[in-house]
Short mmCIF file of C-alpha atoms in Angstrom, two decimals:
data_model
loop_
_atom_site.label_atom_id
_atom_site.label_comp_id
_atom_site.label_asym_id
_atom_site.label_seq_id
_atom_site.Cartn_x
_atom_site.Cartn_y
_atom_site.Cartn_z
CA UNK A 3 114.46 60.80 109.02
CA UNK A 4 118.07 62.19 107.51
CA UNK A 5 120.50 65.07 109.11
CA UNK A 6 122.69 67.05 107.65
CA UNK A 7 124.63 69.23 109.76
CA UNK A 8 127.55 71.88 108.38
CA UNK A 9 127.56 70.36 104.59
CA UNK A 10 127.64 66.91 105.67
CA UNK A 11 124.54 64.02 105.52
CA UNK A 12 124.78 62.09 108.55
CA UNK A 13 124.52 57.83 108.02
CA UNK A 14 122.35 57.51 111.14
CA UNK A 15 120.56 60.80 113.00
CA UNK A 16 122.39 59.45 116.07
CA UNK A 17 125.50 60.02 115.04
CA UNK A 18 127.54 62.15 116.64
CA UNK A 19 127.77 65.65 114.68
CA UNK A 20 128.31 68.92 117.02
CA UNK A 21 130.04 69.44 120.08
CA UNK A 22 129.07 69.32 123.74
CA UNK A 23 130.60 72.60 123.96
CA UNK A 24 128.36 73.88 121.14
CA UNK A 25 126.74 77.72 122.48
CA UNK A 26 122.66 76.47 121.24
CA UNK A 27 123.30 72.78 123.38
CA UNK A 28 124.88 75.46 126.84
CA UNK A 29 122.88 78.08 126.53
CA UNK A 30 120.17 77.79 123.98
CA UNK A 31 122.06 80.18 121.45
CA UNK A 32 120.22 79.57 118.24
CA UNK A 33 117.49 79.94 116.09
CA UNK A 34 115.11 77.76 113.88
CA UNK A 35 112.50 77.15 111.40
CA UNK A 36 109.91 74.44 110.70
CA UNK A 37 108.78 73.67 107.42
CA UNK A 38 105.60 71.71 106.33
CA UNK A 39 106.40 69.39 103.49
CA UNK A 40 103.34 68.32 101.04
CA UNK A 41 103.76 66.07 98.15
CA UNK A 42 106.98 66.17 98.43
CA UNK A 43 108.30 69.68 98.30
CA UNK A 44 108.74 72.29 100.97
CA UNK A 45 105.60 75.14 101.91
CA UNK A 46 106.75 78.56 102.08
CA UNK A 47 110.19 77.46 102.14
CA UNK A 48 111.33 81.66 101.17
CA UNK A 49 108.79 82.77 103.87
CA UNK A 50 111.09 80.69 106.37
CA UNK A 51 114.30 81.48 105.16
CA UNK A 52 113.68 85.00 105.45
CA UNK A 53 112.62 84.44 108.82
CA UNK A 54 115.06 82.56 109.73
CA UNK A 55 117.58 85.60 108.52
CA UNK A 56 115.62 87.95 110.92
CA UNK A 57 115.96 86.07 113.77
CA UNK A 58 119.42 85.37 113.88
CA UNK A 59 119.64 89.27 113.10
CA UNK A 60 117.52 89.93 116.05
CA UNK A 61 119.67 87.52 118.48
CA UNK A 62 123.35 88.85 116.57
CA UNK A 63 124.86 85.51 115.65
CA UNK A 64 125.49 86.25 112.49
CA UNK A 65 123.92 85.27 108.87
CA UNK A 66 123.19 82.09 107.92
CA UNK A 67 124.45 80.34 104.96
CA UNK A 68 120.75 79.96 102.95
CA UNK A 69 122.64 78.28 99.67
CA UNK A 70 124.08 75.69 102.11
CA UNK A 71 120.56 75.29 104.27
CA UNK A 72 119.44 74.98 100.25
CA UNK A 73 121.67 72.39 99.74
CA UNK A 74 120.88 70.45 102.84
CA UNK A 75 117.56 70.99 102.80
CA UNK A 76 117.76 68.83 99.15
CA UNK A 77 120.00 66.18 100.57
CA UNK A 78 117.62 64.93 103.23
CA UNK A 79 114.69 65.37 101.42
CA UNK A 80 116.54 63.06 98.70
CA UNK A 81 115.24 59.38 98.92
CA UNK A 82 112.71 59.91 101.36
CA UNK A 83 108.66 59.01 100.47
CA UNK A 84 107.08 62.60 102.20
CA UNK A 85 103.57 62.87 101.49
CA UNK A 86 103.69 64.83 104.34
CA UNK A 87 106.71 65.86 106.67
CA UNK A 88 108.73 68.27 108.10
CA UNK A 89 112.15 69.68 107.85
CA UNK A 90 113.60 71.38 111.25
CA UNK A 91 116.43 73.69 110.41
CA UNK A 92 118.42 75.21 113.27
CA UNK A 93 121.29 77.87 113.34
CA UNK A 94 123.27 78.43 116.49
CA UNK A 95 126.31 80.57 116.87
CA UNK A 96 129.03 77.58 117.16
CA UNK A 97 131.30 76.98 119.70
CA UNK A 98 131.51 78.58 122.63
CA UNK A 99 132.40 78.66 126.55
CA UNK A 100 130.27 77.26 129.15
CA UNK A 101 128.80 80.40 130.15
CA UNK A 102 126.96 83.10 128.68
CA UNK A 103 129.85 84.48 126.30
CA UNK A 104 129.61 83.73 122.85
CA UNK A 105 132.87 81.92 121.18
CA UNK A 106 134.11 83.99 117.99
CA UNK A 107 134.02 80.27 116.30
CA UNK A 108 131.66 79.75 113.05
CA UNK A 109 127.94 78.69 112.82
CA UNK A 110 126.55 75.18 113.08
CA UNK A 111 124.01 74.34 110.33
CA UNK A 112 121.28 71.72 110.85
CA UNK A 113 118.90 70.76 108.31
CA UNK A 114 116.57 67.41 109.55
CA UNK A 115 113.76 65.97 107.65
CA UNK A 116 111.30 63.41 108.48
CA UNK A 117 107.43 61.95 107.41
CA UNK A 118 105.29 63.68 110.00
CA UNK A 119 101.57 62.50 110.49
CA UNK A 120 99.36 65.49 109.87
CA UNK A 121 97.21 66.80 112.69
CA UNK A 122 93.91 66.60 113.33
CA UNK A 123 91.32 69.33 112.30
CA UNK A 124 89.64 69.90 115.74
CA UNK A 125 91.91 70.35 118.46
CA UNK A 126 91.53 71.66 122.55
CA UNK A 127 93.33 74.99 124.34
CA UNK A 128 94.17 75.06 127.81
CA UNK A 129 95.43 79.12 128.78
CA UNK A 130 98.41 78.97 131.01
CA UNK A 131 99.34 80.81 134.11
CA UNK A 132 102.89 82.22 132.90
CA UNK A 133 102.99 84.97 130.49
CA UNK A 134 104.78 85.62 127.62
CA UNK A 135 107.07 89.34 128.03
CA UNK A 136 106.25 90.91 124.72
CA UNK A 137 108.86 93.22 125.67
CA UNK A 138 111.60 90.91 126.60
CA UNK A 139 114.72 90.36 124.32
CA UNK A 140 113.96 87.46 122.52
CA UNK A 141 109.94 88.71 121.78
CA UNK A 142 108.93 88.03 118.08
CA UNK A 143 112.47 85.98 117.88
CA UNK A 144 112.26 82.14 116.85
CA UNK A 145 115.19 80.84 118.94
CA UNK A 146 116.42 77.49 120.48
CA UNK A 147 115.55 78.78 123.90
CA UNK A 148 112.46 76.31 123.91
CA UNK A 149 112.37 75.11 128.03
CA UNK A 150 109.36 77.54 129.09
CA UNK A 151 106.82 76.39 125.36
CA UNK A 152 108.21 72.45 126.64
CA UNK A 153 106.76 73.51 129.93
CA UNK A 154 103.92 74.61 128.86
CA UNK A 155 103.27 71.80 125.96
CA UNK A 156 103.52 69.75 129.03
CA UNK A 157 100.88 71.45 131.15
CA UNK A 158 98.46 71.46 128.53
CA UNK A 159 99.22 68.02 127.97
CA UNK A 160 98.28 67.09 131.28
CA UNK A 161 95.14 68.47 130.51
CA UNK A 162 93.84 66.59 127.75
CA UNK A 163 94.91 69.37 125.02
CA UNK A 164 97.25 69.89 122.46
CA UNK A 165 97.91 73.56 122.68
CA UNK A 166 98.86 76.00 125.81
CA UNK A 167 97.79 80.08 124.59
CA UNK A 168 100.29 81.86 126.66
CA UNK A 169 98.74 85.90 127.87
CA UNK A 170 101.42 88.40 127.53
CA UNK A 171 102.49 90.50 130.72
CA UNK A 172 98.77 92.54 129.88
CA UNK A 173 96.98 89.64 130.36
CA UNK A 174 96.51 89.98 126.46
CA UNK A 175 95.95 86.63 124.33
CA UNK A 176 99.53 86.58 122.89
CA UNK A 177 100.17 83.20 120.98
CA UNK A 178 100.34 79.38 121.33
CA UNK A 179 103.56 77.54 122.04
CA UNK A 180 104.36 76.87 118.68
CA UNK A 181 100.89 78.33 116.62
CA UNK A 182 99.39 82.11 116.53
CA UNK A 183 95.51 82.32 117.94
CA UNK A 184 92.31 83.87 115.57
CA UNK A 185 89.58 83.76 117.66
CA UNK A 186 85.72 85.09 116.35
CA UNK A 187 83.80 87.83 118.33
CA UNK A 188 80.35 89.23 116.57
CA UNK A 189 81.88 87.28 113.19
CA UNK A 190 84.96 89.36 112.68
CA UNK A 191 87.66 87.12 112.79
CA UNK A 192 90.66 88.22 115.22
CA UNK A 193 94.17 87.54 116.20
CA UNK A 194 97.00 89.50 117.82
CA UNK A 195 98.44 92.20 116.95
CA UNK A 196 102.78 91.84 116.90
CA UNK A 197 103.13 94.34 119.32
CA UNK A 198 101.32 91.74 121.73
CA UNK A 199 104.33 89.70 121.70
CA UNK A 200 103.58 86.83 119.42
CA UNK A 201 106.28 85.35 116.95
CA UNK A 202 105.22 86.58 113.14
CA UNK A 203 103.96 83.15 111.87
CA UNK A 204 104.38 82.43 108.42
CA UNK A 205 100.77 81.02 108.16
CA UNK A 206 99.29 83.80 110.40
CA UNK A 207 100.64 85.78 107.88
CA UNK A 208 99.29 84.35 104.66
CA UNK A 209 95.49 84.13 106.42
CA UNK A 210 96.17 87.16 107.25
CA UNK A 211 96.67 88.22 103.08
CA UNK A 212 94.18 85.37 101.76
CA UNK A 213 91.14 86.43 104.00
CA UNK A 214 91.38 89.76 103.67
CA UNK A 215 88.63 91.15 101.47
CA UNK A 216 86.59 87.92 102.42
CA UNK A 217 86.34 87.81 105.52
CA UNK A 218 86.65 90.63 108.33
CA UNK A 219 89.91 89.95 109.21
CA UNK A 220 91.80 92.02 111.88
CA UNK A 221 94.66 92.61 114.30
CA UNK A 222 93.82 93.59 116.98
CA UNK A 223 94.47 93.04 121.13
CA UNK A 224 92.14 91.85 123.61
CA UNK A 225 91.75 90.02 126.90
CA UNK A 226 93.33 86.15 127.02
CA UNK A 227 89.40 86.26 128.58
CA UNK A 228 87.71 86.84 125.35
CA UNK A 229 88.91 83.39 124.33
CA UNK A 230 86.30 81.60 126.66
CA UNK A 231 83.94 84.11 125.54
CA UNK A 232 84.35 83.90 121.63
CA UNK A 233 82.05 82.26 118.65
CA UNK A 234 85.16 80.48 117.41
CA UNK A 235 88.51 80.28 118.49
CA UNK A 236 91.11 78.74 115.60
CA UNK A 237 94.69 78.03 115.83
CA UNK A 238 97.24 78.35 113.01
CA UNK A 239 100.55 76.93 112.27
CA UNK A 240 103.01 75.43 109.93
CA UNK A 241 101.67 71.63 110.03
CA UNK A 242 98.24 72.89 111.39
CA UNK A 243 97.47 75.44 109.11
CA UNK A 244 93.73 76.47 110.43
CA UNK A 245 92.64 74.21 112.91
CA UNK A 246 89.92 74.40 114.96
CA UNK A 247 89.54 74.37 119.07
CA UNK A 248 86.30 72.55 120.24
CA UNK A 249 87.57 73.73 124.30
CA UNK A 250 89.31 76.39 125.60
CA UNK A 251 89.82 75.04 129.55
CA UNK A 252 86.61 74.08 130.34
CA UNK A 253 84.35 75.95 127.61
CA UNK A 254 83.32 74.06 124.56
CA UNK A 255 82.91 75.53 121.65
CA UNK A 256 81.61 74.15 118.08
CA UNK A 257 84.47 73.13 115.92
CA UNK A 258 84.61 73.66 113.12
CA UNK A 259 82.11 76.96 112.89
CA UNK A 260 80.72 78.47 110.01
CA UNK A 261 83.83 81.64 110.32
CA UNK A 262 86.69 78.69 110.42
CA UNK A 263 84.80 76.64 107.60
CA UNK A 264 85.64 79.50 105.48
CA UNK A 265 89.05 80.35 106.43
CA UNK A 266 89.92 76.57 105.64
CA UNK A 267 88.17 76.63 102.56
CA UNK A 268 90.11 80.30 101.17
CA UNK A 269 93.76 78.45 102.96
CA UNK A 270 93.28 74.74 100.75
CA UNK A 271 91.83 77.21 98.01
CA UNK A 272 95.05 79.56 98.01
CA UNK A 273 97.28 77.22 99.32
CA UNK A 274 96.60 74.46 96.19
CA UNK A 275 98.08 77.86 93.54
CA UNK A 276 101.83 77.55 94.68
CA UNK A 277 104.03 75.72 97.08
CA UNK A 278 106.17 78.84 97.60
CA UNK A 279 103.78 81.63 97.90
#
């Protein structure tokens, strides 16, 4: 693992590097991206950096310096053997007071790169009793205010699952804590619309683009209860790619099902064409 903070490569990721008064620490006032490394190269980096800018703009913290962040990525990847890994980019509003109002200082920018283990091809999920507010101030933004997600992941882990699937306030399928959700009904591959409140996932967008024309793939909102009667359920995300789901709560599914296998094959074929689609 290597860490870069505000232009400086740390000797150790354990070294003190930011102020205890950083507003990212005080109130979670920041945005982030996680980028997959495959065969020593970051995948879909341009799309991730574009979303970092959108999240920062939506949160109102100012514009990250993408040139500096790219330098941080290069510095933290240099010298590491990374057949598979991840890059965590974090930008906070910088030093601030002990409360919600922001300070007026420069942004804090951090990059951490580490080797990672590729997730398994099949997983289990549980639905959670807490809704995602699709009309909330942070809806659609990838912010560091993730305590809610951490609680939900622990809830899922206690029930033998790797991911929690969240309804929105209307009881519709919204998203996972770190993934987007697709499901199959009558051979249609369905994912919630962005109006339902999910993050506009990079992998979600690529699946929609790449599968169009080969699968009947649509954006459509529906009750979270549909997941328990769906023919197949899929999680997609930065390190998961296209992952089959074998259990939703107490409902077992054959996984990977035929539509999932087609989507996985399309993903593998298209992703092999270029590292920055």
